[in-house]
Amino acid sequence: MDRKVRVRFAPSPTGPLHIGGVRTALYNYLFARQNGGDMILRIEDTDSNRFVPGAEDYINESLAWLGIGIDEGVREGGAYGPYRQSERRDIYRVHVRRLLDEGKAYYAFDTPEALKAAREADPNFIYDANTRMKMENSLTLPADEVRRRIDAGEQYTVRFLIEPGREVKVRDRIRGEVTVNSSILDDKVLYKSADDLPTYHLANIVDDHLMEVTHVIRGEEWLPSAPLHVLLYEALGWADTMPEFVHLPLLLKPVGNGKLSKRDGDKLGFPVFPLEWHDPKSGEVSSGYRERGYLPQAVVNFLALLGWNPGDDSELMTMQELIDKFSFDHCSKSGAKFDFKKGIWFNHEYLKETPDDQLAALFMPELEKRGIEGFTPEYTARALGMVKGRANLIGDLWEQADFFFEAPAEYNPKDVKKRWSADTPRIMGELVGVLEGIDDMTSANAEKVVLGWIEANGYHLGNVMNAFRLAVVGACRGPHMFDITELMPKDEVIGRIRAAVERIGATEG
Ligand code: GLU
């Protein structure tokens, strides 16, 4: 019987969500949407030592910003809740009990010191069929002693009894079949009495089963845990409905070998987190794609192609196109180099296509940061529309459009040298008169009048126009001059010409 596709993104709230985790969430989402399935967000917070306040909110906010929709989760609710593992203790207890009763797991009382001593005596020590009978556990202690210790409140763990010498087969959608001999596995801790919580492994399997998850799509770093997970499904009697495993390729450093790390980002100047993160303990701030001026659609498009390709050479794809085209058949086994420059290219492409009014809204914080106010959204939108093709990140828009919002503080010395001569103040004075006489400042009309005046007087077109630009923009850059003067109030344009005549004239003589 075909089951409804149900996938889950299952982060542990131990800090900011890494960009690799975002890609995992995205692939889960694309697969769920493509198959009309459900996307679950499960918070795996069973490790109280690694819990970081604010991390769960950060995860929610990141996914929302990127448009990765969640159908069931802590915020969304759903029929399979609770979706935070720390709220599911009662559920896990039942299954730990069952494994103990069926002799598939056992109590262990070894103290951290005893385990450390065992590891010191033998660096290859693992808790398994060869060593378990030498340790302090319910396999070696009499039953009444075990009972007595538990009743006395002694701390214990419950370990999974792994039968050695078995061939464990993991079927992975991307890697094919991987076989591992159970003798290399250790008797993993499944539960700790100290916090009355299971460990990741048990909680993860129990929840995937109870939440009717059909595909476990996660990073390759979890592949080594998969054989243990297969054995757990069997031990719990759920082998028939075991989800399909899909282990995604690693994200690799942009240069050199190995896994992408935060340090690569710091060194080369790109974020490895979706949103800015303020570490609650150290106060350290790590940069995020959102705050750096990336558009969420660009980040999604860029990430989608790290480890997957559409089978043709399309690059720019909307979320819907990604949903339609996504396929595990085109996911690679080998790691994907994190080409952050490609990410910047994607952002450039998306920025260019963003409607001007939306850009204006995204640009507001840039204006606020500089204490600039008094411009209508329409003015801002038209200004940005003229320069958006020249920017990569939202922040770059300021460098391109600054003169629309503030008069030049200085004039580019090279341009002054090249374009401003002794005669220029006089010609600029005439230009002021010409502009004052124009009622219709639309680009085409102003251009016609001004060029007519230049021609009639035999002036040098390039020099006059560049001096004009220098006065208004502060340098010989920017969009078409008459588009600028169509948007800017005429008295502002004239004021800037007069100011330039005064200031440059005084310094250059
Ligand atoms: N809680 C694990 C993590 O932090 C989940 C791994 C999995 O998807 O099974 O990534």
Coordinates of C-alpha atoms in Angstrom, one line a residue, residues 91-286:
I91 CA 5.8 8.1 24.9
Y92 CA 9.5 7.2 24.9
R93 CA 9.3 5.5 28.3
V94 CA 6.8 2.9 26.9
H95 CA 9.2 1.9 24.2
V96 CA 12.3 1.8 26.4
R97 CA 10.3 -0.5 28.8
R98 CA 9.3 -2.7 25.9
L99 CA 12.9 -3.2 24.8
L100 CA 13.9 -4.0 28.4
D101 CA 11.1 -6.5 28.9
E102 CA 11.9 -8.2 25.6
G103 CA 15.6 -8.5 26.5
K104 CA 16.6 -6.2 23.6
A105 CA 18.1 -3.6 26.0
Y106 CA 19.6 -3.6 29.4
Y107 CA 20.3 -1.4 32.4
A108 CA 23.9 -0.1 32.8
F109 CA 25.3 1.4 36.0
D110 CA 28.8 2.2 34.9
T111 CA 29.9 5.6 36.1
P112 CA 31.5 8.1 33.8
E113 CA 34.7 7.4 35.7
A114 CA 34.5 3.7 35.1
L115 CA 33.9 4.2 31.4
K116 CA 36.8 6.6 31.3
A117 CA 39.0 4.0 33.0
A118 CA 38.0 1.3 30.5
R119 CA 38.9 3.6 27.7
E120 CA 42.2 4.4 29.2
A121 CA 43.0 0.8 29.7
D122 CA 42.1 0.1 26.1
P123 CA 42.0 3.0 23.6
N124 CA 39.9 0.8 21.3
F125 CA 37.3 0.1 24.0
I126 CA 33.7 0.0 22.9
Y127 CA 30.8 -1.2 25.0
D128 CA 29.8 -4.3 23.0
A129 CA 29.5 -8.1 23.0
N130 CA 33.2 -8.5 23.9
T131 CA 33.2 -6.1 26.9
R132 CA 29.6 -5.8 28.2
M133 CA 30.0 -8.9 30.5
K134 CA 32.9 -7.2 32.3
M135 CA 30.9 -4.1 33.0
E136 CA 28.3 -3.2 35.7
N137 CA 24.9 -3.8 34.2
S138 CA 21.8 -5.9 34.4
L139 CA 23.4 -8.7 32.4
T140 CA 26.2 -9.1 35.0
L141 CA 24.4 -8.1 38.2
P142 CA 21.8 -10.2 40.0
A143 CA 18.2 -9.1 39.3
D144 CA 17.5 -8.1 42.9
E145 CA 20.7 -6.0 43.0
V146 CA 19.5 -4.2 39.9
R147 CA 16.1 -3.6 41.4
R148 CA 17.7 -2.4 44.6
R149 CA 20.0 0.1 42.8
I150 CA 17.2 1.5 40.8
D151 CA 14.9 1.9 43.8
A152 CA 17.6 3.6 45.7
G153 CA 17.7 6.2 42.9
E154 CA 21.1 5.3 41.5
Q155 CA 21.6 6.8 38.1
Y156 CA 21.6 4.4 35.2
T157 CA 21.4 4.3 31.4
V158 CA 19.6 1.8 29.2
R159 CA 21.8 0.3 26.5
F160 CA 20.8 -1.4 23.2
L161 CA 21.9 -5.0 23.1
I162 CA 23.6 -5.5 19.8
E163 CA 24.0 -9.0 18.5
P164 CA 27.4 -9.3 16.9
G165 CA 28.1 -10.8 13.5
R166 CA 25.0 -9.7 11.7
E167 CA 25.0 -8.1 8.2
V168 CA 23.0 -4.9 8.5
K169 CA 21.7 -3.5 5.3
V170 CA 21.0 0.2 4.9
R171 CA 19.2 1.0 1.7
D172 CA 19.9 4.6 0.8
R173 CA 18.1 6.3 -2.1
I174 CA 21.2 8.1 -3.2
R175 CA 24.0 5.7 -2.2
G176 CA 22.3 2.4 -2.9
E177 CA 22.7 -0.5 -0.5
V178 CA 25.3 -0.1 2.3
T179 CA 26.2 -3.2 4.3
V180 CA 27.7 -3.0 7.8
N181 CA 28.6 -5.8 10.1
S182 CA 26.9 -5.3 13.5
S183 CA 30.2 -6.3 15.3
I184 CA 31.5 -2.8 14.7
L185 CA 28.6 -1.2 16.5
D186 CA 28.5 -0.4 20.2
D187 CA 25.7 -0.9 22.6
K188 CA 24.4 2.6 22.3
V189 CA 22.8 4.4 25.2
L190 CA 19.1 4.7 24.5
Y191 CA 18.0 6.4 27.7
K192 CA 19.4 8.3 30.6
S193 CA 17.7 8.2 34.0
A194 CA 19.5 11.4 34.9
D195 CA 17.2 13.5 32.8
D196 CA 14.5 10.9 32.2
L197 CA 15.0 11.3 28.5
P198 CA 16.0 9.0 25.6
T199 CA 19.1 9.8 23.6
Y200 CA 18.8 11.1 20.0
H201 CA 18.8 7.6 18.5
L202 CA 15.8 6.2 20.3
A203 CA 13.7 9.4 20.2
N204 CA 14.4 9.8 16.5
I205 CA 13.3 6.3 15.6
V206 CA 10.2 6.3 17.9
D207 CA 9.1 9.6 16.5
D208 CA 9.7 8.8 12.8
H209 CA 7.6 5.7 13.3
L210 CA 4.8 7.3 15.3
M211 CA 4.7 10.4 13.0
E212 CA 4.5 8.0 10.0
V213 CA 7.5 9.4 8.3
T214 CA 8.1 7.8 4.9
H215 CA 11.5 9.4 4.0
V216 CA 14.3 10.3 6.2
I217 CA 16.2 13.0 4.2
R218 CA 19.2 14.3 6.1
G219 CA 22.8 15.2 5.9
E220 CA 25.5 12.6 5.1
E221 CA 26.9 13.0 8.6
W222 CA 24.1 10.8 9.9
L223 CA 24.9 7.9 7.6
P224 CA 27.1 6.2 10.2
S225 CA 24.1 6.1 12.5
A226 CA 21.8 4.4 9.9
P227 CA 22.8 0.8 10.6
L228 CA 22.0 1.3 14.3
H229 CA 18.7 2.9 13.3
V230 CA 17.9 -0.1 11.1
L231 CA 18.5 -2.5 14.0
L232 CA 16.3 -0.3 16.2
Y233 CA 13.4 -0.4 13.8
E234 CA 13.7 -4.2 13.8
A235 CA 14.0 -4.5 17.6
L236 CA 10.9 -2.3 18.0
G237 CA 9.0 -4.4 15.5
W238 CA 8.6 -1.7 12.9
A239 CA 10.9 -3.0 10.1
D240 CA 7.9 -3.1 7.7
T241 CA 7.3 0.6 7.8
M242 CA 10.9 1.7 8.0
P243 CA 11.2 5.0 6.2
E244 CA 13.5 5.2 3.1
F245 CA 16.9 6.8 3.9
V246 CA 18.2 9.6 1.8
H247 CA 21.6 10.9 2.9
L248 CA 22.5 14.2 1.2
P249 CA 26.0 15.0 0.1
L250 CA 28.1 17.2 2.4
L251 CA 28.7 20.9 1.7
L252 CA 32.4 21.4 1.2
K253 CA 34.8 24.3 1.7
P254 CA 34.9 26.8 -1.3
V255 CA 38.7 26.3 -1.4
G256 CA 40.7 23.3 -0.1
N257 CA 39.3 20.1 1.2
G258 CA 36.9 19.2 3.8
K259 CA 33.5 20.2 5.3
L260 CA 32.3 23.8 5.1
S261 CA 32.8 25.5 8.4
K262 CA 32.0 28.9 10.0
R263 CA 35.7 29.7 9.8
D264 CA 35.6 29.5 5.9
G265 CA 32.9 32.1 6.0
D266 CA 34.8 34.4 8.3
K267 CA 37.9 34.1 6.3
L268 CA 36.3 34.6 2.9
G269 CA 33.6 36.9 4.0
F270 CA 30.3 35.1 3.4
P271 CA 27.7 34.0 6.0
V272 CA 27.1 30.3 6.9
F273 CA 23.9 31.1 8.7
P274 CA 20.5 32.2 7.2
L275 CA 20.0 35.0 9.7
E276 CA 22.3 37.0 12.0
W277 CA 22.8 35.1 15.2
H278 CA 23.6 36.7 18.6
D279 CA 25.2 34.0 20.8
P280 CA 23.4 34.3 24.1
K281 CA 26.5 33.2 26.1
S282 CA 29.5 34.7 24.4
G283 CA 27.6 37.7 22.9
E284 CA 29.4 36.9 19.6
V285 CA 27.5 38.0 16.5
S286 CA 27.6 35.8 13.4

